Coordinates of C-alpha atoms in Angstrom, one line a residue:
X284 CA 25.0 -58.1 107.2
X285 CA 23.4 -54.9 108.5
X286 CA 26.1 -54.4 111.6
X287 CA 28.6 -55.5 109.3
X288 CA 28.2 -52.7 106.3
X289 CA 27.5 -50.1 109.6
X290 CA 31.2 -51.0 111.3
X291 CA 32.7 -50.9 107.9
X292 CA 31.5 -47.4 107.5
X293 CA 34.2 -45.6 109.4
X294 CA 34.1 -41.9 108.4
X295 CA 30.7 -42.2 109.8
X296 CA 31.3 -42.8 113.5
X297 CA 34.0 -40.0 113.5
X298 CA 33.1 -37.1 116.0
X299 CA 31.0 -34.2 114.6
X300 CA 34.1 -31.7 114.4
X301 CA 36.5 -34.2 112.7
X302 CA 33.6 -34.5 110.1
X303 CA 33.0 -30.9 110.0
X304 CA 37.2 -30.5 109.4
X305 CA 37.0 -33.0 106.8
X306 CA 34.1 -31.1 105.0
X307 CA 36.1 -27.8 105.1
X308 CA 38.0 -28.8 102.4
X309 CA 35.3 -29.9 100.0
X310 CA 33.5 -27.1 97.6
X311 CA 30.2 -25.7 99.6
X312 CA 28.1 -26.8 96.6
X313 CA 29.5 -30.4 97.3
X314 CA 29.3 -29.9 101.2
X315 CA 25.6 -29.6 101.1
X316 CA 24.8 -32.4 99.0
X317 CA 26.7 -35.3 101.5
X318 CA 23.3 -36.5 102.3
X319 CA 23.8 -38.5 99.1
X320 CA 26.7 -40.2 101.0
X321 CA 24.8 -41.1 104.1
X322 CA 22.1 -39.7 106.4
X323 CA 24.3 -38.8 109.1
X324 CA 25.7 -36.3 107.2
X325 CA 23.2 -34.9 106.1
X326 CA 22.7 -31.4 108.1
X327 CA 26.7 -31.9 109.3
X328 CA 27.8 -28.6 106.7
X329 CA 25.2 -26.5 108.3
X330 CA 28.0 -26.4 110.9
X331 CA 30.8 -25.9 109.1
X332 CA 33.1 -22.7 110.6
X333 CA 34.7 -22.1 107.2
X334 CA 32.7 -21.4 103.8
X335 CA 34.0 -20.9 100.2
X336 CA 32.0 -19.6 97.8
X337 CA 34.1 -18.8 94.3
X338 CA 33.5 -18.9 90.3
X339 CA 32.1 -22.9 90.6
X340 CA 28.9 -21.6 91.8
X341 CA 28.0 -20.0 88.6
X342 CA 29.0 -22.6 86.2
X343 CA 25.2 -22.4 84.4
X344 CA 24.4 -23.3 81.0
X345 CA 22.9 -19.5 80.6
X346 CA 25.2 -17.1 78.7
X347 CA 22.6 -14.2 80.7
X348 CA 24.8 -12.4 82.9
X349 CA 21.6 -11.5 85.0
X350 CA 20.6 -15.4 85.3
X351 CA 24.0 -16.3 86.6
X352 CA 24.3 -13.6 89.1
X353 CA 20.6 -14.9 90.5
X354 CA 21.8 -18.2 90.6
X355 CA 24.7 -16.8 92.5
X356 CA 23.0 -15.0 94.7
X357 CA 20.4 -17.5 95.4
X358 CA 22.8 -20.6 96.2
X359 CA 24.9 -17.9 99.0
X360 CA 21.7 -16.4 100.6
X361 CA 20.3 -20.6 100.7
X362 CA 23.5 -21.6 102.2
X363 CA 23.9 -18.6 104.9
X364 CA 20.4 -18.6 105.5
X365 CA 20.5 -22.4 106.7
X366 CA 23.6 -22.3 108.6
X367 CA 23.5 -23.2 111.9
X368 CA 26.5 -22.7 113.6
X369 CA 29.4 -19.7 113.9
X370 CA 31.5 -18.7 111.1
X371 CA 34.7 -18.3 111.6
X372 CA 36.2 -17.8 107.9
X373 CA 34.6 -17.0 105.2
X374 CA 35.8 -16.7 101.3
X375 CA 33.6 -15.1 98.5
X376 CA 35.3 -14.6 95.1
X377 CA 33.4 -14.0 92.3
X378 CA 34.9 -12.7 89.3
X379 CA 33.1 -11.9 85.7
X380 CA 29.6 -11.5 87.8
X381 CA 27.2 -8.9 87.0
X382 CA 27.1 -6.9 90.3
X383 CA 23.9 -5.9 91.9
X384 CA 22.7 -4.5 95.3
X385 CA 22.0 -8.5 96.1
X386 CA 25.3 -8.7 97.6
X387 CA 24.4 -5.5 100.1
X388 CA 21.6 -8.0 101.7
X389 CA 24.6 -10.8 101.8
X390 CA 26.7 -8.5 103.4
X391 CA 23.9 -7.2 105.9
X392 CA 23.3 -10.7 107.3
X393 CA 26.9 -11.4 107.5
X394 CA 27.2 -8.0 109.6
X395 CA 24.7 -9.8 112.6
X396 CA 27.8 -12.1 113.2
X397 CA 30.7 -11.5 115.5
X398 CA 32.2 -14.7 115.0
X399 CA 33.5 -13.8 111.4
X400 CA 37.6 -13.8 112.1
X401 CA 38.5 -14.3 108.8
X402 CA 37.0 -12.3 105.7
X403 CA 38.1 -12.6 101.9
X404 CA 35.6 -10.6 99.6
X405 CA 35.8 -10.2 95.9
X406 CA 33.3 -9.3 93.6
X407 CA 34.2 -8.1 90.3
X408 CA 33.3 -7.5 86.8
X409 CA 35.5 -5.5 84.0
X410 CA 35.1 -2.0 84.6
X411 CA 33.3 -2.3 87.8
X412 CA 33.7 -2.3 91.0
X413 CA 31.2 -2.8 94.2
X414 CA 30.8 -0.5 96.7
X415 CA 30.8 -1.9 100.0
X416 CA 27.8 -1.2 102.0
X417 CA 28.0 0.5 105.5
X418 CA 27.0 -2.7 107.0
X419 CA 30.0 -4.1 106.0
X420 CA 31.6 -2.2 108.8
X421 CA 29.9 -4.0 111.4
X422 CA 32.3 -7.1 111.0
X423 CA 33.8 -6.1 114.5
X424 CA 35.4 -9.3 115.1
X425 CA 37.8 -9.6 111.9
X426 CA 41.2 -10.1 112.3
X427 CA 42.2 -10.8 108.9
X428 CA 40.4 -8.9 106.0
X429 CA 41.5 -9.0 102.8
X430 CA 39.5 -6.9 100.3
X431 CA 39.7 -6.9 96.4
X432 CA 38.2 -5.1 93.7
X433 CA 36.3 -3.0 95.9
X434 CA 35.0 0.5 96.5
X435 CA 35.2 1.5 100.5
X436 CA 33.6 5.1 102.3
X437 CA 34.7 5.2 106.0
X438 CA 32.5 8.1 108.0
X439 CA 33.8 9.9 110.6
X440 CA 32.0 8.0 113.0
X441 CA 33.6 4.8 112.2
X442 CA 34.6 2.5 115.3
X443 CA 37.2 0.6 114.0
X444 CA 38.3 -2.9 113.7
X445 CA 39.8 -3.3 116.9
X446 CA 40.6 -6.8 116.6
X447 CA 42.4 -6.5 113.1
X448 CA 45.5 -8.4 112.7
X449 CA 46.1 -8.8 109.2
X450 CA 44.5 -6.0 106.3
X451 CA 45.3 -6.6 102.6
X452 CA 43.8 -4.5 99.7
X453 CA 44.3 -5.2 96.2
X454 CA 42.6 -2.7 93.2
X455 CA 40.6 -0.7 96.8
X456 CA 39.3 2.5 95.8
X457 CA 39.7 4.6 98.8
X458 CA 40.2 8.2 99.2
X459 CA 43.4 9.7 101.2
X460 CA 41.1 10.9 104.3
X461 CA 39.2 7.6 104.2
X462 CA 42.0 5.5 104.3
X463 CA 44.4 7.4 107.3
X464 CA 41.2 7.0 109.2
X465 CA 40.8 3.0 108.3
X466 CA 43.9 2.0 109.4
X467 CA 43.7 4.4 112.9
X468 CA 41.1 2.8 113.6
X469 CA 43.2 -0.7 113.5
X470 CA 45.2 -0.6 116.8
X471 CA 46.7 -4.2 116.6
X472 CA 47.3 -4.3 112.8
X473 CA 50.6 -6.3 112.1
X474 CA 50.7 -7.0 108.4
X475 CA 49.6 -4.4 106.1
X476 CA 49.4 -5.2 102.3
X477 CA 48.3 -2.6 99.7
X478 CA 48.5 -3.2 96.2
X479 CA 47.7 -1.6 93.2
X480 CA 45.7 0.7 94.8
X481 CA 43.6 3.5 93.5
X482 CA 43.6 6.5 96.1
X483 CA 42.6 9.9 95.2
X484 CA 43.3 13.0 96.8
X485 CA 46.7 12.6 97.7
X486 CA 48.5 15.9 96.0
X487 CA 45.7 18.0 97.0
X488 CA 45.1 19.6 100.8
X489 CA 45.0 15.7 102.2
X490 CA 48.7 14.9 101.0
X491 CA 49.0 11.5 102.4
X492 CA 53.1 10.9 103.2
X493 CA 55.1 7.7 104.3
X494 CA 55.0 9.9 107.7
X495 CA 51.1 9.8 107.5
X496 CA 51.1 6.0 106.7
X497 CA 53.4 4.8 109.4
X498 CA 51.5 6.9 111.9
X499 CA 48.5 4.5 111.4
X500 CA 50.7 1.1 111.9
X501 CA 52.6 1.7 114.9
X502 CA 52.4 -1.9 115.6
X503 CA 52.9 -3.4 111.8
X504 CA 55.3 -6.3 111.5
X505 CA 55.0 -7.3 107.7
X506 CA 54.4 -4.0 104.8
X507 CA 53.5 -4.7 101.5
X508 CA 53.2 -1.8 99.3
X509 CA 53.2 -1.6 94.9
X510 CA 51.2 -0.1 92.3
X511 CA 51.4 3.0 90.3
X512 CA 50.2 4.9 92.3
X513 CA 52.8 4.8 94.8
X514 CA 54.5 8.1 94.4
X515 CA 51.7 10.3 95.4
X516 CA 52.5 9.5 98.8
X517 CA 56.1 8.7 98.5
X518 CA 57.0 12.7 97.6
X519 CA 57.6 15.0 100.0
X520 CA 59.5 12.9 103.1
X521 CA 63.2 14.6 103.2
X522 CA 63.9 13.5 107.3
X523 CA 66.3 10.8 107.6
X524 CA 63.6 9.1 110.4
X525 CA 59.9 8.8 111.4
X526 CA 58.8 10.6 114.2
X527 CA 58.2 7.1 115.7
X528 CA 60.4 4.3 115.6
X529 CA 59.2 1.2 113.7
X530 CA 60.5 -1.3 116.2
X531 CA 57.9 -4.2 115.2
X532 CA 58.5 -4.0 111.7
X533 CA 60.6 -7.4 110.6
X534 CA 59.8 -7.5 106.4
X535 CA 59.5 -4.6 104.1
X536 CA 58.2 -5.2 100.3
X537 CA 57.8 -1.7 98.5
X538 CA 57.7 -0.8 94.6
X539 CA 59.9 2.1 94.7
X540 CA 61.5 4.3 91.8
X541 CA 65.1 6.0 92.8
X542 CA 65.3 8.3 90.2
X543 CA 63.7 11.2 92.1
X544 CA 65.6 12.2 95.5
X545 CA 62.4 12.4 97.1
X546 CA 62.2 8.6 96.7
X547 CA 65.1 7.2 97.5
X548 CA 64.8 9.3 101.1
X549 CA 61.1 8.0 101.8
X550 CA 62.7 4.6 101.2
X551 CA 65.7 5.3 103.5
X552 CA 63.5 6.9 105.8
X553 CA 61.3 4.0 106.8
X554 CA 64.8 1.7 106.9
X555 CA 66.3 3.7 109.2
X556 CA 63.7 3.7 111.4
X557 CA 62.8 0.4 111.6
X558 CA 65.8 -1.0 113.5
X559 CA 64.7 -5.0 113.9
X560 CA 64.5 -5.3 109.6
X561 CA 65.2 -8.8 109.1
X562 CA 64.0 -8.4 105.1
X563 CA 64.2 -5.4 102.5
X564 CA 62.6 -6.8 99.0
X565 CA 62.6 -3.8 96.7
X566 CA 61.1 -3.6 93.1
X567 CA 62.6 -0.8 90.9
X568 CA 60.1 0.9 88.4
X569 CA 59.9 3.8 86.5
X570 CA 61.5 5.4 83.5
X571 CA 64.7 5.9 83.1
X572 CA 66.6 8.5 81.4
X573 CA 70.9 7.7 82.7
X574 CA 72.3 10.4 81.3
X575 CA 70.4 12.8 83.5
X576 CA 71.1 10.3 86.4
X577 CA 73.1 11.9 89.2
X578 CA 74.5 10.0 92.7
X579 CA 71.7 11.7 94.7
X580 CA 72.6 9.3 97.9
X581 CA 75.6 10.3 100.0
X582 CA 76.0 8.1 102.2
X583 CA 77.7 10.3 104.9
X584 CA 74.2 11.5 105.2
X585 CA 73.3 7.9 106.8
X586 CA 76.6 7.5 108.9
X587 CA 74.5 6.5 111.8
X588 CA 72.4 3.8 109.6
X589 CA 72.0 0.7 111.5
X590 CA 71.2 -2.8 110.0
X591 CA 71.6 -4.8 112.8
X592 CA 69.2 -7.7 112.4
X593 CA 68.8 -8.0 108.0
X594 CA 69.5 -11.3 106.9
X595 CA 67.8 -11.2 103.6
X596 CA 68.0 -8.4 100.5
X597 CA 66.2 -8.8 97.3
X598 CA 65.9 -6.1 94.4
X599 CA 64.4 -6.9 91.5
X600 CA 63.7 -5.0 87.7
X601 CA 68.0 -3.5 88.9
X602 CA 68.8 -1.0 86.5
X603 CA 72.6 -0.7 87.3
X604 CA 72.3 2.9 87.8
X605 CA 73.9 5.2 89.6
X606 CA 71.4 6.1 92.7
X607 CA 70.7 2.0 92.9
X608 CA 74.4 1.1 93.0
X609 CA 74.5 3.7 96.1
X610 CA 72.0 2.1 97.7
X611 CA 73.2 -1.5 97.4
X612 CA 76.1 -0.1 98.7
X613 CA 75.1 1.5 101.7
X614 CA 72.8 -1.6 102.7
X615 CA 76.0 -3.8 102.2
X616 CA 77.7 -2.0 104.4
X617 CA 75.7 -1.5 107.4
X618 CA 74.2 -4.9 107.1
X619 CA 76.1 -7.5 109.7
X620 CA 74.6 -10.5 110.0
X621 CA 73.3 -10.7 105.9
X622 CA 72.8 -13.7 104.8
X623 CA 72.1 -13.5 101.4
X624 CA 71.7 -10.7 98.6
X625 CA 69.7 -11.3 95.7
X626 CA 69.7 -8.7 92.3
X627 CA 67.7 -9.2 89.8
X628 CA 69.2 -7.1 86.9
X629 CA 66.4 -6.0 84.2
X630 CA 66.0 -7.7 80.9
X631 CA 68.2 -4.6 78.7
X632 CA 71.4 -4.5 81.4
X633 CA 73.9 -5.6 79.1
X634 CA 76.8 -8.3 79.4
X635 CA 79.4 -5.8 80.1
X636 CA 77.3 -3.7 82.5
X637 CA 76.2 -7.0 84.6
X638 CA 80.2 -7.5 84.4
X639 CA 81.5 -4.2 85.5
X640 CA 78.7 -4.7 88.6
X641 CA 80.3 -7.1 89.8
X642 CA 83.6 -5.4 89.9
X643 CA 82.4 -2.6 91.5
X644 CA 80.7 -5.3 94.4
X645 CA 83.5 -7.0 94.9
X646 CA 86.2 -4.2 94.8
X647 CA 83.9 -1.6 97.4
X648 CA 86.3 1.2 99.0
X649 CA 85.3 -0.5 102.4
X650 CA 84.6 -4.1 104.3
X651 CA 81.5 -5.4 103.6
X652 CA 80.0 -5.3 107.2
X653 CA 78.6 -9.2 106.2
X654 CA 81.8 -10.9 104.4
X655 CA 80.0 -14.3 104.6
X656 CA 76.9 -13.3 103.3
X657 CA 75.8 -15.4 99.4
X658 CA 75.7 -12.8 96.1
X659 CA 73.2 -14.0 93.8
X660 CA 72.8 -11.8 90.6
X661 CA 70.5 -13.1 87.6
X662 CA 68.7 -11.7 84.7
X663 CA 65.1 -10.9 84.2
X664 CA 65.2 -13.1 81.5
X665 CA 66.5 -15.9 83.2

């Protein structure tokens, strides 16, 4: 009966890394209590190469903030301090926790390893946000950080992550200088993502402009860029092209608002100098006024724009207005191998005005460089 219920149990007799695969998808509270399933698994998610830690971990009966951030703090430092083997992703996300200089000590002992490829780091409580400790900058082997809800100082003497494929920040506050000299310092960055950023300093003597930006990604594939902020360094870029081409970059996603000149060229800027654009995805903000709305594009001024390789175009929150209809235009016409356009008209473009669109789309004063490619226009409130 013995050899019998041993052959039966077939997970069992696996090899150690299949286990240690099937574990990586299991909660790391749950992962270190399989020694209630059997013995041989007992130690097997000391190995594990991938931990999660999120919100589960602190799901006390205490309503004392303090209590469950020991708890917290406690159950990681346990779990890191008995791992055995290299880490190759980790995940912490912790949100409503009562932040403390615990996580500094987390972070330090993390910073010993230079297996860490993959890092994902939030921390955050309403009105707060955690300061990342210099330590933090020893991760030298990331190549895909993503960084939320946090507070970041870069000194001068930073080394850089020199493996860094893939950076994404969401809610980082970072100052202008701090941040030209994080993304230097990332030679092989591909895929850049910043959202809803908080950066200071960037109307001041370190004006930060899309020149400065695209500088610091000279081999980016894949930008992301939206928040409120993003005008501060928008202003100011009048050229028609980057001083270096942007020959790697294939998807562009920016949060733009056309009704400053200033704008629309930063926007036009980057696309014109980014000949291998396979995807524009544009998000109209701002407030608009459309009687003081002028045609500020002329498209003369872009006569040798080249579209070559975009097969998808999506603009969402469209307004219908003047400087946007110009730059539909323009993309529609130096596009030749689109595929499909998607517009995405806001909630308060009327019946007539979604009607008279399409008129104007379909009766252009010249070819559409793409005649094939699919229209698709819809309503925010849709």
């Amino acid at each position: 009966m013995k050899a019998q219920r041993q052959s039966s149990d077939r997970i069992s007799i696996l090899p150690q890394d299949i286990i240690e695969k099937i574990l990586t998808f299991m909660p790391i509270r749950d992962a270190s209590r399989t020694s209630i399933l059997s013995k041989k698994w007992r130690h097997c998610w000391k190995g594990m190469p991938k931990l999660v830690f999120d919100e589960s971990l602190i799901n006390v009966s205490s309503d004392i903030e303090e209590v469950k951030t020991y708890k917290l703090v406690i159950t990681i430092s346990h779990v890191l301090l008995l791992h055995r083997g290299p880490i190759s992703e980790l995940c912490i996300c912790i949100t409503d926790a009562f932040i403390k200089n615990e996580f500094d000590l987390i972070i330090l002992h993390l910073s010993w390893s230079k297996n860490i490829k993959k890092f994902i780091f939030e921390v955050y409580r309403y009105g707060e946000y955690y300061k990342l400790p210099c330590s933090f900058l020893s991760l030298q082997g990331l190549e895909h950080l993503d960084l939320r809800c946090c507070e970041i100082e870069v000194p001068s003497m930073f080394n850089g992550f020199s493996m860094l494929k893939s950076l994404k920040f969401y809610e980082v506050n970072i100052n202008a200088t701090m941040l030209q000299r994080f993304l230097v310092s990332c030679p092989l960055l591909e895929e850049f993502t910043w959202i809803g950023q908080y950066v200071t300093d960037f109307r001041g003597e370190n004006k930060f402009t899309f020149v400065d930006l695209f500088k610091c990604l000279p081999s980016v594939q894949v930008v992301n860029i939206s928040g409120v902020y993003i005008e501060y360094f928008l202003a100011g870029v009048m050229s028609q092209k980057l001083p270096t081409s942007l020959v790697y970059l294939r998807v562009l996603v920016l949060e733009v608002c056309f009704h400053e000149q200033d704008q629309i060229s930063s926007t036009l800027c980057v696309i014109n100098s980014s000949p291998n654009l396979e995807k524009i995805k544009l998000k109209m903000v701002g407030l608009y006024v459309e009687q003081t709305l002028t045609a500020l594009l002329d498209p003369q001024d872009y006569s040798g724009l080249k579209l070559d390789h975009l097969k998808e175009l999506e603009i969402t929150s469209f307004h219908n207005y003047a400087p946007e209809m110009e730059f539909l235009k323009l993309v529609i016409a130096k596009a030749h191998v689109l595929e499909k356009a998607r517009i995405e008209l806001c909630t308060f473009v009327s019946v007539d005005k979604e009607n008279k669109m399409l008129r104007d789309l379909l009766n252009l004063p010249f070819p559409r460089a793409s005649p094939t490619a699919r229209f698709i226009i819809e309503n925010e409130a849709n």
